[in-house]
Short mmCIF file of C-alpha atoms in Angstrom, two decimals:
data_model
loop_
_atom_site.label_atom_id
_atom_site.label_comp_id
_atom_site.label_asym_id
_atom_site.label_seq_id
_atom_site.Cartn_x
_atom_site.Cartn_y
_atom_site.Cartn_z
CA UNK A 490 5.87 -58.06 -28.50
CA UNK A 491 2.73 -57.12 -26.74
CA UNK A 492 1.48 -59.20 -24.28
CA UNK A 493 -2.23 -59.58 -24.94
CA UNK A 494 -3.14 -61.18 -22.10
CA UNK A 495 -2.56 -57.60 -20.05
CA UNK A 496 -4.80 -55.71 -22.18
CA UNK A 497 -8.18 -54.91 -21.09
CA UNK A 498 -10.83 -56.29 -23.32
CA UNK A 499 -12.19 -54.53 -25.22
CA UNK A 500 -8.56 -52.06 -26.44
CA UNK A 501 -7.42 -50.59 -29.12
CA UNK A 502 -3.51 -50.92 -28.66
CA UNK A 503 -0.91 -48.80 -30.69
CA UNK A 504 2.57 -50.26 -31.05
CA UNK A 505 4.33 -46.59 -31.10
CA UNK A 506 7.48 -48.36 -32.75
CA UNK A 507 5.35 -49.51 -35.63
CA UNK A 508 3.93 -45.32 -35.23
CA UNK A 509 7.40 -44.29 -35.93
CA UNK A 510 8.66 -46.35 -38.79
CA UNK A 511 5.70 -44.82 -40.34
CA UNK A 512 6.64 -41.37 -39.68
CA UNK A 513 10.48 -41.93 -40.65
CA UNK A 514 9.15 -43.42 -43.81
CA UNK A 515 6.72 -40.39 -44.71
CA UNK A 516 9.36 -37.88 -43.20
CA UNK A 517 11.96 -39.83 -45.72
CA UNK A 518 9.12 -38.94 -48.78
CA UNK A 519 8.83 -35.12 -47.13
CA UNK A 520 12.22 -34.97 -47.17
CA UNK A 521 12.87 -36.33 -50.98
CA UNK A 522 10.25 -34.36 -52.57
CA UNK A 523 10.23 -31.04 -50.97
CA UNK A 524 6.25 -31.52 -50.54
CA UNK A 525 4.31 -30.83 -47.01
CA UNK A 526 3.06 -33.61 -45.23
CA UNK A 527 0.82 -33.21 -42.73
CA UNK A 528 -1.78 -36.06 -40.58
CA UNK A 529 -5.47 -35.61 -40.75
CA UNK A 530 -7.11 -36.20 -37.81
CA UNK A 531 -10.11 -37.07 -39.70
CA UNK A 532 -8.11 -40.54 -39.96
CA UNK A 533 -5.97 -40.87 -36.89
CA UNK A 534 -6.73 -38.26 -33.75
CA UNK A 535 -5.26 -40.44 -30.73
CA UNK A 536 -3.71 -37.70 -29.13
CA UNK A 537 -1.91 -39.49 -26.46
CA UNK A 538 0.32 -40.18 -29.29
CA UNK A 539 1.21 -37.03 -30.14
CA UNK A 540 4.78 -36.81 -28.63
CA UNK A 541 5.48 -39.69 -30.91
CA UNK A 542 4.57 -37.45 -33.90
CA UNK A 543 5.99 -34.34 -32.72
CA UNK A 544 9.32 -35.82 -32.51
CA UNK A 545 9.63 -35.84 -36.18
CA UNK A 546 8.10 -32.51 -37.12
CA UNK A 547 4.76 -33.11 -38.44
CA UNK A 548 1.66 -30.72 -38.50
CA UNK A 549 -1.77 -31.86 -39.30
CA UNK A 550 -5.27 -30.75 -40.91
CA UNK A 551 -8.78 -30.53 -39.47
CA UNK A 552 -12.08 -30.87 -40.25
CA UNK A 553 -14.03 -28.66 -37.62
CA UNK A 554 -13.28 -26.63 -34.87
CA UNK A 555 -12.67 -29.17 -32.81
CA UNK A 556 -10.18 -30.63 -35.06
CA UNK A 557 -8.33 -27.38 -35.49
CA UNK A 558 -8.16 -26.83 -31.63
CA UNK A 559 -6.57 -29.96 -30.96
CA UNK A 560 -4.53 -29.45 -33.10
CA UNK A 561 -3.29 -26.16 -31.62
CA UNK A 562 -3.70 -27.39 -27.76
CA UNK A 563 -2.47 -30.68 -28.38
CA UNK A 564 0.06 -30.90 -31.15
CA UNK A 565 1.70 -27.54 -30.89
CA UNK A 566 0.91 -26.02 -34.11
CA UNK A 567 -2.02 -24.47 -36.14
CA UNK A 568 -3.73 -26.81 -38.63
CA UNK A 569 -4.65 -26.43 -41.91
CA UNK A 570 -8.13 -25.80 -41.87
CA UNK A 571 -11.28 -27.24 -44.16
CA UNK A 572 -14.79 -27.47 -43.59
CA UNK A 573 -17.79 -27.69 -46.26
CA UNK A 574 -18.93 -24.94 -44.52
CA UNK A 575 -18.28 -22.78 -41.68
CA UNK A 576 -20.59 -21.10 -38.87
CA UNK A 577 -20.28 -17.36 -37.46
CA UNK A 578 -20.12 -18.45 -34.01
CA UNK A 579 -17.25 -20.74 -34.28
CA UNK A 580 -15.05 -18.99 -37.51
CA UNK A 581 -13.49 -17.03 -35.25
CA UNK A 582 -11.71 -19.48 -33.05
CA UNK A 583 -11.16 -21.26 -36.20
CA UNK A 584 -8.98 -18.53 -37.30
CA UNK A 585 -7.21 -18.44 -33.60
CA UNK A 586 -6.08 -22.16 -34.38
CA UNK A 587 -5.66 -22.46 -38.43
CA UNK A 588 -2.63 -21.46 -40.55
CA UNK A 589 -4.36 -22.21 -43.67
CA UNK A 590 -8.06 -22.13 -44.07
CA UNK A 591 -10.36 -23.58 -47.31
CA UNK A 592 -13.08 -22.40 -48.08
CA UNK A 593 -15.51 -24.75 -50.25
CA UNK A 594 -17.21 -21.97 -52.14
CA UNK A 595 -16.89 -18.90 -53.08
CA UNK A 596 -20.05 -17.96 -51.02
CA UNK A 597 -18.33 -19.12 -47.81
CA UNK A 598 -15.07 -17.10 -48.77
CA UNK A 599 -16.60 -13.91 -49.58
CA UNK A 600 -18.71 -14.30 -46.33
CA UNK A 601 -15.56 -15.18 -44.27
CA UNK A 602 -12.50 -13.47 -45.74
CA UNK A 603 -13.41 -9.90 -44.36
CA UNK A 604 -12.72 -11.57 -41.03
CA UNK A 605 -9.21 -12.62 -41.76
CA UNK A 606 -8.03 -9.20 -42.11
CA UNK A 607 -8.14 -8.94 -38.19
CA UNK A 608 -6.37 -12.51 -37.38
CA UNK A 609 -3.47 -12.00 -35.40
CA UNK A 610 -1.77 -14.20 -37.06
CA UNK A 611 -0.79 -14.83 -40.70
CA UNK A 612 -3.63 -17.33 -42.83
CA UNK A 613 -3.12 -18.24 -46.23
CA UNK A 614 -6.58 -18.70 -47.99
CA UNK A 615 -7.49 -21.46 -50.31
CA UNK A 616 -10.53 -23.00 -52.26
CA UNK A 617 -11.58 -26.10 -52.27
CA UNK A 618 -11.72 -27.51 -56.57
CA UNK A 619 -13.50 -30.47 -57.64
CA UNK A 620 -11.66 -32.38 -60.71
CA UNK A 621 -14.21 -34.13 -61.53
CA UNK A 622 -11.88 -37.23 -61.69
CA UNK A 623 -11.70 -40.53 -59.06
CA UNK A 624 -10.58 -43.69 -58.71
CA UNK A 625 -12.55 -44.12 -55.55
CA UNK A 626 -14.67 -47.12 -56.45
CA UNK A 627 -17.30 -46.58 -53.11
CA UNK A 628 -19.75 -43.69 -53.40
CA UNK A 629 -20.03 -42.74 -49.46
CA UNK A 630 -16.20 -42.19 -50.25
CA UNK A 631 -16.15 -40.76 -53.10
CA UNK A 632 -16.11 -36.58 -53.37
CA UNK A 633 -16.03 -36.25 -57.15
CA UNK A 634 -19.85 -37.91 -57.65
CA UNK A 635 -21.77 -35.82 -59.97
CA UNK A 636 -23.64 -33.30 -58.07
CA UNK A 637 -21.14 -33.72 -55.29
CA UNK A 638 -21.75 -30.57 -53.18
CA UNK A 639 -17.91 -30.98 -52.13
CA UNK A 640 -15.58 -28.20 -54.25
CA UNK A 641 -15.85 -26.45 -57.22
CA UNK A 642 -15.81 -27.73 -60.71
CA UNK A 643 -13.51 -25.65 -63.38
CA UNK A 644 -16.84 -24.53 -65.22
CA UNK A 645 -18.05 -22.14 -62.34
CA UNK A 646 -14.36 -20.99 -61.00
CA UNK A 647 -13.60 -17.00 -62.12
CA UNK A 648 -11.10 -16.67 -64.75
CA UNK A 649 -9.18 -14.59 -62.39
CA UNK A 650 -9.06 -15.90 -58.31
CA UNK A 651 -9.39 -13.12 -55.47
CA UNK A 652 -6.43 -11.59 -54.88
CA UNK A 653 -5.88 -13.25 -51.11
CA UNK A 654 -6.41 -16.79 -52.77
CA UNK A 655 -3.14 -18.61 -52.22
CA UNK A 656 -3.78 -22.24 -52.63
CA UNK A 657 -6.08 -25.03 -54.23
CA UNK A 658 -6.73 -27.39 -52.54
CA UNK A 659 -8.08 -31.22 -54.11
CA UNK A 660 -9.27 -33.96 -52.53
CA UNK A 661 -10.60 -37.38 -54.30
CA UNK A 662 -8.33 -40.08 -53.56
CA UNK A 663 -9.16 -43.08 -50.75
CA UNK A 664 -6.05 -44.89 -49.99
CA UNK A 665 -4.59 -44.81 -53.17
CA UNK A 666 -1.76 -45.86 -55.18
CA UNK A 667 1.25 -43.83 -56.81
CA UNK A 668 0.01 -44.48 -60.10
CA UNK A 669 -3.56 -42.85 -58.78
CA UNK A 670 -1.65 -40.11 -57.80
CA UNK A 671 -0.13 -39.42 -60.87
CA UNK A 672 -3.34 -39.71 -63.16
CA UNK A 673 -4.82 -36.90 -60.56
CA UNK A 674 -1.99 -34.64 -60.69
CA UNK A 675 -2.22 -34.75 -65.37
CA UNK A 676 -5.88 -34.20 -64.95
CA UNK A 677 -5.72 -31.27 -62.26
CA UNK A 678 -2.39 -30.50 -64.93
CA UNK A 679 -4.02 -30.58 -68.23
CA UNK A 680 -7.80 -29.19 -66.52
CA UNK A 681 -6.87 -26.20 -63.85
CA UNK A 682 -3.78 -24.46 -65.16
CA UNK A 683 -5.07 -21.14 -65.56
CA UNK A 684 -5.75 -21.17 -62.12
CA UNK A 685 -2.55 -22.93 -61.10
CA UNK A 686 -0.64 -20.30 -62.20
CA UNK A 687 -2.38 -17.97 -60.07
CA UNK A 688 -1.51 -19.25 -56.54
CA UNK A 689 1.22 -20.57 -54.45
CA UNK A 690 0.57 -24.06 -52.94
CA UNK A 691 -1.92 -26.83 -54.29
CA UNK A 692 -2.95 -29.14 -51.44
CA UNK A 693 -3.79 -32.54 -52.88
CA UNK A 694 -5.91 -34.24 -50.05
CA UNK A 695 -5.23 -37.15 -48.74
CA UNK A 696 -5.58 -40.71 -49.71
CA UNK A 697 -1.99 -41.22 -50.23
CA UNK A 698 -1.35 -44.39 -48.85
CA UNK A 699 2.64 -44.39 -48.99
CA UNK A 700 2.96 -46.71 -45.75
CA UNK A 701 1.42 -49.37 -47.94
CA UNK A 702 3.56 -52.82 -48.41
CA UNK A 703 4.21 -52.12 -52.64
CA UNK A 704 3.32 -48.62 -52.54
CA UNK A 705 5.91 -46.77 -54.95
CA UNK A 706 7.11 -43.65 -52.63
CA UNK A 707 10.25 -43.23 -55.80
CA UNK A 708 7.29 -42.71 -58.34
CA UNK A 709 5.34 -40.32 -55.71
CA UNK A 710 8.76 -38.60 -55.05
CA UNK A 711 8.86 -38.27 -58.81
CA UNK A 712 5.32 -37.00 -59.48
CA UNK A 713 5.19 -34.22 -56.64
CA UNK A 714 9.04 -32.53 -57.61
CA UNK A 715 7.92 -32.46 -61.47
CA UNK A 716 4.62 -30.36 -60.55
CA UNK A 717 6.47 -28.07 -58.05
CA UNK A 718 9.44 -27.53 -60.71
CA UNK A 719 6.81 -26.99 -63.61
CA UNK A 720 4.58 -24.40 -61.43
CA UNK A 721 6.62 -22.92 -58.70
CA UNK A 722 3.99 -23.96 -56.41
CA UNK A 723 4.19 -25.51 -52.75
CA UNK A 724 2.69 -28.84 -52.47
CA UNK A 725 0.90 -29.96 -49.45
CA UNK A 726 -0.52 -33.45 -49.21
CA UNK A 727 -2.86 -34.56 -46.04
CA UNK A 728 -2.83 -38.34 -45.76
CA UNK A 729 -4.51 -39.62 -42.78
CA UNK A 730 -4.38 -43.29 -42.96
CA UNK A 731 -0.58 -43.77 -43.91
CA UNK A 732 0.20 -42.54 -40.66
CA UNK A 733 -1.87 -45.12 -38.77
CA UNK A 734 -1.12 -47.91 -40.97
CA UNK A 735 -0.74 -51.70 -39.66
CA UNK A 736 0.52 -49.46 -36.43
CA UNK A 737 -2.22 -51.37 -33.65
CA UNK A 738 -5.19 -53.60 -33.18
CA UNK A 739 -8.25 -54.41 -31.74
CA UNK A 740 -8.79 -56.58 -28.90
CA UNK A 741 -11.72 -58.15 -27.85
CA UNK A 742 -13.37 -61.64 -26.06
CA UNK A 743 -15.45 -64.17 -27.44
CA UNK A 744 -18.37 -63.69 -24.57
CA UNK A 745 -21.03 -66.27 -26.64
CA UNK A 746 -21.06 -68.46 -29.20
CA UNK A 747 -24.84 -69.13 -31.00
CA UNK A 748 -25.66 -71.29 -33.87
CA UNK A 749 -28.44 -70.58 -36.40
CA UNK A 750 -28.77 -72.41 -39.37
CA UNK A 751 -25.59 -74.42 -39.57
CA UNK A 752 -24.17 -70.59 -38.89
CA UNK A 753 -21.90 -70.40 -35.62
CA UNK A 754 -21.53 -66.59 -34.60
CA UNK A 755 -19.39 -65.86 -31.88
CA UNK A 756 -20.28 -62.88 -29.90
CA UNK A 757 -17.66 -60.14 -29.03
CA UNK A 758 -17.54 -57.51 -26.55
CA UNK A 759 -16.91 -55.28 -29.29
CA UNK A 760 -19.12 -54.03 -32.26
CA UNK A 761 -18.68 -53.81 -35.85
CA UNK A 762 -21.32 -50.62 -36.25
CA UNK A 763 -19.96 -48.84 -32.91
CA UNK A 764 -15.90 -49.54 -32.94
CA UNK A 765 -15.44 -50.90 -36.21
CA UNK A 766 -18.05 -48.59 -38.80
CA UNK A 767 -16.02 -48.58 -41.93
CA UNK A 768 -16.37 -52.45 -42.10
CA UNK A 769 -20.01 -51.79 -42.77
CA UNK A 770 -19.80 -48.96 -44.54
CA UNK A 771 -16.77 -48.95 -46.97
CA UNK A 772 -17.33 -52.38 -46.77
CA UNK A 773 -14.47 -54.53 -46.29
CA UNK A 774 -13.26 -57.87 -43.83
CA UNK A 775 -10.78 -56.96 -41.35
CA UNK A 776 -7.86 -59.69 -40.51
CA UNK A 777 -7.89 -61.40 -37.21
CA UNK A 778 -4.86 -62.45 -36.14
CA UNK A 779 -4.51 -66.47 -35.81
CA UNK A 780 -7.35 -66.78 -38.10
CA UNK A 781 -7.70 -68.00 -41.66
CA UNK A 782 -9.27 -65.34 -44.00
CA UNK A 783 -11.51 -67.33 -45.74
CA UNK A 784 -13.40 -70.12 -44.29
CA UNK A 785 -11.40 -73.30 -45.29
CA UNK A 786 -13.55 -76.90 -45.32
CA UNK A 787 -13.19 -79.48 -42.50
CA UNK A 788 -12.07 -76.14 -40.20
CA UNK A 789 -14.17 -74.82 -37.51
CA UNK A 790 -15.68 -71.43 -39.05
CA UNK A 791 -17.30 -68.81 -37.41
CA UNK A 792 -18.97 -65.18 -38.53
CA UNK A 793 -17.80 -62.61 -35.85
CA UNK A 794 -20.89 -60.73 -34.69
CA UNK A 795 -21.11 -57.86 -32.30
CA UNK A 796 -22.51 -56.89 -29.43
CA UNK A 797 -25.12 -53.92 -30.37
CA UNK A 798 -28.91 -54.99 -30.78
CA UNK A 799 -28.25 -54.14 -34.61
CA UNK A 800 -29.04 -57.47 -36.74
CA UNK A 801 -26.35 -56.56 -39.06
CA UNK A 802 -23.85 -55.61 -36.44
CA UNK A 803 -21.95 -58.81 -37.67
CA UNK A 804 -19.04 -59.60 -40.06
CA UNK A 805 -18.18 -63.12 -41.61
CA UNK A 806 -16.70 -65.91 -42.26
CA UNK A 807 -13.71 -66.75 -40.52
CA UNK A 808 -11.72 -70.63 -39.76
CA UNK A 809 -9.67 -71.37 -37.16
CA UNK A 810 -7.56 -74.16 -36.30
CA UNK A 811 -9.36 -75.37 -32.99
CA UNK A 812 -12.74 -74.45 -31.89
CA UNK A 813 -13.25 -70.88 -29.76
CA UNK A 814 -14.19 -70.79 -26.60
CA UNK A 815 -16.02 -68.03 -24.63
CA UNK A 816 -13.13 -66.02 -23.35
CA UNK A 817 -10.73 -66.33 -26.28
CA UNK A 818 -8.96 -63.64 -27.61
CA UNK A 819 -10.19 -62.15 -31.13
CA UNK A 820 -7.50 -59.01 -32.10
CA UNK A 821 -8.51 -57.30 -35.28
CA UNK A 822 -5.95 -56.48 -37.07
CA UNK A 823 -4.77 -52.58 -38.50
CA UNK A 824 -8.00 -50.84 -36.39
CA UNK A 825 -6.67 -47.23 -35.67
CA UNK A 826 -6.96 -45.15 -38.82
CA UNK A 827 -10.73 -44.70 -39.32
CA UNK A 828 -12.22 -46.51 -36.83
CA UNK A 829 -10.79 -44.76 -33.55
CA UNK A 830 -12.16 -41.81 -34.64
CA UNK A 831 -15.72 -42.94 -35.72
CA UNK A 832 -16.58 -44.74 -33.00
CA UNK A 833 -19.97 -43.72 -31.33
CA UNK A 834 -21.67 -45.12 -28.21
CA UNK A 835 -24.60 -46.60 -29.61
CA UNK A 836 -26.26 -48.96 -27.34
CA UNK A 837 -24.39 -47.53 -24.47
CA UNK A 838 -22.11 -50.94 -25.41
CA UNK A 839 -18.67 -50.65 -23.57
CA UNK A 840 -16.38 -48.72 -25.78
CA UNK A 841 -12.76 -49.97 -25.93
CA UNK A 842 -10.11 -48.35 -24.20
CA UNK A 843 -6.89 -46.40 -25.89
CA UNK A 844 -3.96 -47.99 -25.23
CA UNK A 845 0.29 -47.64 -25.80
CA UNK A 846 2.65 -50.43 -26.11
CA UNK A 847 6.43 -49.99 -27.33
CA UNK A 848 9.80 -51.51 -26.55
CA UNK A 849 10.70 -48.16 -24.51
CA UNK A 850 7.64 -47.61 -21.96
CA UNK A 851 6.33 -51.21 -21.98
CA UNK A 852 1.82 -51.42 -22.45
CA UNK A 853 0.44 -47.99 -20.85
CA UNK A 854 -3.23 -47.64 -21.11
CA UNK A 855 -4.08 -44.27 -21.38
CA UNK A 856 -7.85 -43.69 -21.43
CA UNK A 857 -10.88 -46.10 -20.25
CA UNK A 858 -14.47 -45.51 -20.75
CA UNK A 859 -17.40 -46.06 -18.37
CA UNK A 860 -20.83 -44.73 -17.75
CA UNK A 861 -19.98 -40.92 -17.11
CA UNK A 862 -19.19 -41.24 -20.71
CA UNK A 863 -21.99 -42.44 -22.30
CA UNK A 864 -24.23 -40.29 -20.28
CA UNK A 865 -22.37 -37.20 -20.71
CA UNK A 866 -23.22 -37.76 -24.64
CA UNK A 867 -26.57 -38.25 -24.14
CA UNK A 868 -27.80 -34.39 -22.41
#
């Protein structure tokens, strides 16, 4: 158990034995259904825990070019590559780090693909498809959208796929369930076969949120060996979230607390829009340990507010059992997928530091933040 009291304020902590029951878990489903399973560090990118994942095999995807070179510096191993679209002046080192490039249309391919021919390496091409099917509820989340300018829809794919295409790759899922998956994988089934039978892998994105409490791995097990045994195809899936799930926190003071309005805020040295963006955006109420979810009558209650100039850099409402105090601890619970790696430094506000805690190594922080930071971002 972590000590809290020994963690700089503000920290994001990862418990790397939580880390690894993840990973055995989703090396358990890699294992059962034959499928690829690699981490996208457009969810989780905290490479100081990359030993942790390395010890049990995994690869990952990227995003950009500096995705893909982490990836190869970093984790060991190229990354399968996708970008909406792709720049001369970085493609090249792109290739130098990538296993398997995307492309997102066929404009980008036939722009890119003469270059491939002189990788000295192996890359497996693939284009991006857009089902035209979700069960993302949130717009900013969701790639399927009509006029989405992510993938292609069946109407404007060839009959026949270049020659060098090797894969499909789908992506329209947002921490989703088993069932989810397997109303995707009949759709893409019933709706892309011509051009299933024409490659070798189908990657289906990420989303998969196996590491869930409830989520049924035995149906997703299920769902990916049917497809590969009915289409001799590879399947790759890219969940980024699973890995990171319920695996560390947040932790931050109380440094205020300010009424308005019968409405007590307290203050943090933390901030929803710069360390926590997703629960603005997506938007949801994070869990803070100690508290009670939803305000509860006769309890002291408090809306959490942050520390940017932003009026709606706030989240509420929140009870507790005794009244906070300036100091107090607030941890946020499950704040490393998709918040570590959206983080920005608006404000110049203090940006927490990265820290490991596990039964082995005891707390380590790895990184802090200060002012060189935030003013090498700025010019």
């Amino acid at each position: 158990m972590t000590d809290f009291s020994k963690v700089p304020s503000p920290c994001y902590v990862l418990d790397g034995d939580l880390l690894r029951n993840n990973l055995r878990l989703i090396s358990n489903v890699r294992q059962e259904s034959g499928a690829e399973i690699i981490l996208a560090f457009k969810a989780f990118a905290m490479w100081s825990a990359f030993p942790i994942i390395r010890e049990f095999n995994f690869k990952s995807t990227a995003s950009s070019l500096s995705e893909a070179r982490l990836a190869f510096e970093e984790l060991g191993s190229r990354a399968h590559t996708f970008s909406p679209a792709y720049t001369d002046n970085e493609f090249a080192k792109i290739m130098e780090c990538s296993s398997h490039i995307t492309f997102n249309s066929l404009t980008q391919y036939k722009r890119f693909q003469p270059q491939i021919a002189h990788a000295d390496h192996p890359i497996s091409l693939g284009i991006r498809i857009n089902p035209e099917f979700s069960v993302v509820e949130t717009d900013l989340y969701n790639p399927c959208t009509p006029g989405s300018r992510l993938g292609i829809v069946a109407s404007q794919l060839p009959a026949q796929l270049p020659s060098n295409i090797s894969g499909l790759h789908i992506h329209c899922l947002c921490e989703s369930s088993a069932n989810d998956f397997e109303a995707l994988v009949n759709h893409v089934d019933k709706k892309f076969a011509q051009w299933i039978k024409q490659v070798k892998w189908v990657n289906f994105g990420g989303g998969h949120l196996m590491t869930r409490k409830g989520y049924d791995t035995a149906k997703l097990i299920k769902v990916i060996k049917n497809f590969r045994e009915k289409w001799g195809v590879d399947v790759i899936l890219e969940p980024g979230s699973a890995f990171g799930w319920e695996t560390g926190v947040l932790v931050s003071d109380v440094v205020d607390i300010v009424e308005n309005n019968g409405i007590s805020t307290a203050i943090l040295n933390v901030s929803f829009a710069c360390h926590m963006p997703d629960c603005l955006e997506m938007p949801y109420k994070p869990r803070i340990r100690g508290a009670h979810q939803e305000p509860i009558s006769g309890l002291p209650t408090y809306r959490m507010g942050g520390n940017s100039c932003l009026s709606g850099d706030f989240v509420g409402d929140w009870s507790f059992d005794k009244p906070l105090q300036v100091g107090d601890k607030i941890i946020f619970e499950d704040m490393l997928h998709y918040t570590t790696v959206k983080t920005t430094m608006f404000n110049g506000v203090t940006h927490p530091s990265f820290a490991i805690s596990d039964q082995k190594h005891g707390l380590r922080v790895v990184r802090t933040f200060g002012y060189e930071d935030y003013k090498a971002r700025m010019s």
